[in-house]
Coordinates of C-alpha atoms in Angstrom, one line a residue:
X17 CA 0.0 0.0 0.0
X18 CA 1.6 3.5 -1.1
X19 CA -0.4 6.5 0.1
X20 CA 0.7 10.0 -1.6
X21 CA -0.4 13.3 -0.2
X22 CA -3.2 13.7 -3.0
X23 CA -4.7 10.6 -1.8
X24 CA -4.4 11.0 1.7
X25 CA -6.0 14.9 1.6
X26 CA -9.3 12.9 0.2
X27 CA -9.6 10.6 3.4
X28 CA -12.4 11.4 6.0
X29 CA -10.8 13.4 8.8
X30 CA -11.4 10.5 11.3
X31 CA -9.7 8.1 9.1
X32 CA -6.6 10.2 8.5
X33 CA -6.5 11.0 12.0
X34 CA -6.5 7.3 13.1
X35 CA -3.8 6.7 10.3
X36 CA -1.4 9.5 11.1
X37 CA -1.5 9.0 14.8
X38 CA -0.7 5.3 14.6
X39 CA 2.0 6.0 12.0
X40 CA 4.6 7.0 14.6
X41 CA 4.1 3.9 16.6
X42 CA 3.7 3.0 20.1
X43 CA 4.0 5.8 22.7
X44 CA 4.0 6.4 26.5
X45 CA 0.7 7.4 27.8
X46 CA 0.1 9.5 30.9
X47 CA -2.3 11.5 32.9
X48 CA -1.5 15.1 33.4
X49 CA -2.7 16.6 36.5
X50 CA -3.3 20.5 37.1
X51 CA -5.3 22.9 39.1
X52 CA -7.0 26.0 37.9
X53 CA -7.0 29.5 39.8
X54 CA -10.2 28.6 41.3
X55 CA -8.7 25.4 43.0
X56 CA -10.5 23.1 40.7
X57 CA -8.4 20.0 39.8
X58 CA -8.0 18.9 36.0
X59 CA -6.8 15.5 34.6
X60 CA -6.3 14.7 30.9
X61 CA -4.6 11.9 29.0
X62 CA -1.6 12.5 26.9
X63 CA 0.4 10.3 24.7
X64 CA 2.8 12.6 23.1
X65 CA 5.0 12.9 26.3
X66 CA 8.8 12.7 25.5
X67 CA 12.1 12.9 27.1
X68 CA 14.2 15.9 26.3
X69 CA 17.4 15.6 28.4
X70 CA 18.6 14.3 31.7
X71 CA 20.8 17.1 33.0
X72 CA 18.6 19.1 33.6
X73 CA 15.7 16.7 33.8
X74 CA 13.5 17.9 30.9
X75 CA 10.3 16.4 29.7
X76 CA 8.1 17.8 27.0
X77 CA 4.5 17.2 25.6
X78 CA 2.5 18.7 22.8
X79 CA -0.7 20.7 23.7
X80 CA -3.6 20.5 21.1
X81 CA -4.9 23.8 19.9
X82 CA -6.6 25.9 22.5
X83 CA -10.2 25.7 21.3
X84 CA -9.8 21.8 21.4
X85 CA -7.8 21.3 24.7
X86 CA -7.7 24.8 26.7
X87 CA -7.6 23.6 30.4
X88 CA -4.3 22.0 30.8
X89 CA -2.2 24.5 29.3
X90 CA -4.1 27.3 31.0
X91 CA -3.6 25.8 34.3
X92 CA 0.1 25.1 33.8
X93 CA 0.6 28.8 32.5
X94 CA -1.2 30.2 35.7
X95 CA 0.4 27.8 38.3
X96 CA 3.8 26.8 36.6
X97 CA 3.7 23.3 38.0
X98 CA 1.9 19.9 37.0
X99 CA 2.1 16.2 37.4
X100 CA 2.7 13.2 34.9
X101 CA 1.3 10.0 36.1
X102 CA 1.7 6.9 34.3
X103 CA -1.4 5.0 33.3
X104 CA -2.0 1.5 34.9
X105 CA -3.5 -1.4 33.0
X106 CA -6.4 -1.9 35.3
X107 CA -7.9 1.4 34.7
X108 CA -7.2 2.3 31.1
X109 CA -11.0 3.0 30.4
X110 CA -11.1 5.6 33.2
X111 CA -7.9 7.2 31.9
X112 CA -9.3 7.5 28.5
X113 CA -12.5 9.1 29.7
X114 CA -10.5 12.1 30.8
X115 CA -10.3 13.2 27.2
X116 CA -13.9 14.0 27.1
X117 CA -14.7 17.8 26.8
X118 CA -15.6 18.3 30.7
X119 CA -16.7 21.9 31.3
X120 CA -14.1 23.8 33.2
X121 CA -15.7 23.7 36.6
X122 CA -15.7 19.7 36.6
X123 CA -12.9 17.9 38.0
X124 CA -11.9 14.9 35.8
X125 CA -10.4 13.2 39.0
X126 CA -14.1 13.1 40.3
X127 CA -15.8 12.4 37.0
X128 CA -13.6 9.8 35.9
X129 CA -13.3 7.9 39.4
X130 CA -9.6 9.0 40.5
X131 CA -8.1 10.2 43.6
X132 CA -6.3 13.5 44.1
X133 CA -3.0 13.1 45.9
X134 CA -0.6 16.0 47.2
X135 CA 3.0 14.9 48.0
X136 CA 5.7 16.9 49.7
X137 CA 3.5 20.1 49.5
X138 CA 3.6 20.3 45.8
X139 CA 0.8 22.4 44.6
X140 CA -0.4 20.3 41.5
X141 CA -2.5 17.0 42.0
X142 CA -1.0 13.6 41.4
X143 CA -3.1 10.7 40.7
X144 CA -3.2 8.5 43.7
X145 CA -3.8 5.4 41.7
X146 CA -0.9 5.5 39.5
X147 CA 2.4 3.8 40.6
X148 CA 5.0 6.0 38.7
X149 CA 4.4 9.7 38.7
X150 CA 6.3 12.9 38.8
X151 CA 5.9 16.5 39.3
X152 CA 7.1 19.1 36.9
X153 CA 8.0 22.8 36.9
X154 CA 7.1 24.6 33.6
X155 CA 10.1 26.0 31.9
X156 CA 8.9 27.0 28.4
X157 CA 5.8 26.9 26.0
X158 CA 6.7 26.9 22.4
X159 CA 3.6 27.8 19.9
X160 CA 4.0 25.3 16.9
X161 CA 2.6 27.7 14.2
X162 CA 1.8 25.1 11.5
X163 CA -0.9 23.5 13.3
X164 CA -1.6 25.9 16.1
X165 CA -0.4 23.4 18.8
X166 CA 2.0 24.2 21.6
X167 CA 5.3 22.3 22.9
X168 CA 5.3 22.4 26.8
X169 CA 8.8 22.0 28.2
X170 CA 9.1 21.1 31.9
X171 CA 11.8 20.3 34.5
X172 CA 11.1 17.1 36.7
X173 CA 11.0 18.5 40.3
X174 CA 9.8 15.3 42.1
X175 CA 9.8 11.7 41.2
X176 CA 7.4 8.9 43.2
X177 CA 7.6 5.4 42.7
X178 CA 7.9 1.9 44.9
X179 CA 11.7 1.4 45.4
X180 CA 11.5 -2.0 43.9
X181 CA 11.0 -0.9 40.5
X182 CA 14.4 0.8 40.1
X183 CA 17.3 -1.3 38.9
X184 CA 21.1 -0.8 40.5
X185 CA 21.9 1.5 37.5
X186 CA 19.0 3.7 37.8
X187 CA 16.6 2.0 35.2
X188 CA 13.1 2.2 36.1
X189 CA 11.1 -1.0 35.2
X190 CA 7.9 0.4 34.2
X191 CA 6.7 -2.8 32.8
X192 CA 6.7 -4.2 36.4
X193 CA 4.6 -1.3 37.5
X194 CA 1.7 -2.4 34.8
X195 CA 2.3 1.0 33.0
X196 CA 0.8 0.7 29.4
X197 CA 1.8 2.5 26.1
X198 CA -0.8 3.5 23.3
X199 CA -1.0 3.5 19.6
X200 CA -3.1 6.2 17.8
X201 CA -5.8 7.9 19.3
X202 CA -7.6 5.1 21.2
X203 CA -5.4 1.9 21.4
X204 CA -3.9 0.8 24.6
X205 CA -1.1 -1.9 24.9
X206 CA 0.6 -3.8 27.8
X207 CA 4.4 -3.9 27.8
X208 CA 6.9 -6.4 28.2
X209 CA 10.8 -6.1 28.3
X210 CA 12.6 -7.7 25.3
X211 CA 16.1 -7.0 26.5
X212 CA 18.4 -4.2 27.5
X213 CA 21.6 -3.8 25.5
X214 CA 25.0 -2.2 26.7
X215 CA 26.1 1.2 25.5
X216 CA 26.8 0.9 21.9
X217 CA 30.3 1.6 20.8
X218 CA 32.2 1.2 17.4
X219 CA 34.4 -1.9 17.7

């Protein structure tokens, strides 16, 4: 099957969205927790979270256009902090439900059956049910003019997970936590380690 732009542009928008969203392959999927200026918590599922560097510890994600997804980025701009929480295989449907367009005054924590958790006086809410979670400090928001999205860059300022999940070299065994990955808009997959390989060098 060979698809060229002139054919791609004729596809139904939902068919095209599914095709392009799954083209990049499996991705991590997490819930981002925030609070608005009135103290109402917000929770939304994201599958475009990416590691940017370890020193400093930077992680980024893409926020959709404001008219489609205004609450998360607005809260981050206001508060400057947010949380990222791995999605567990036992509550995938609840996590997916956070993508529904709830009104601003409605907390997805309550609507979707999650528990707000506050750790070490961090201002943004964590998902208590999540095994691996971390707190973020906003560093930069970069507008992407080509499709009106935003690349949000934050620094990791807090990490929380069970000690037994970390290997002696610092590797977090996320598969043992039941963390899932995603494909496309609505596909969720369990994970299994194939192997770990040594640092590659030219022989």
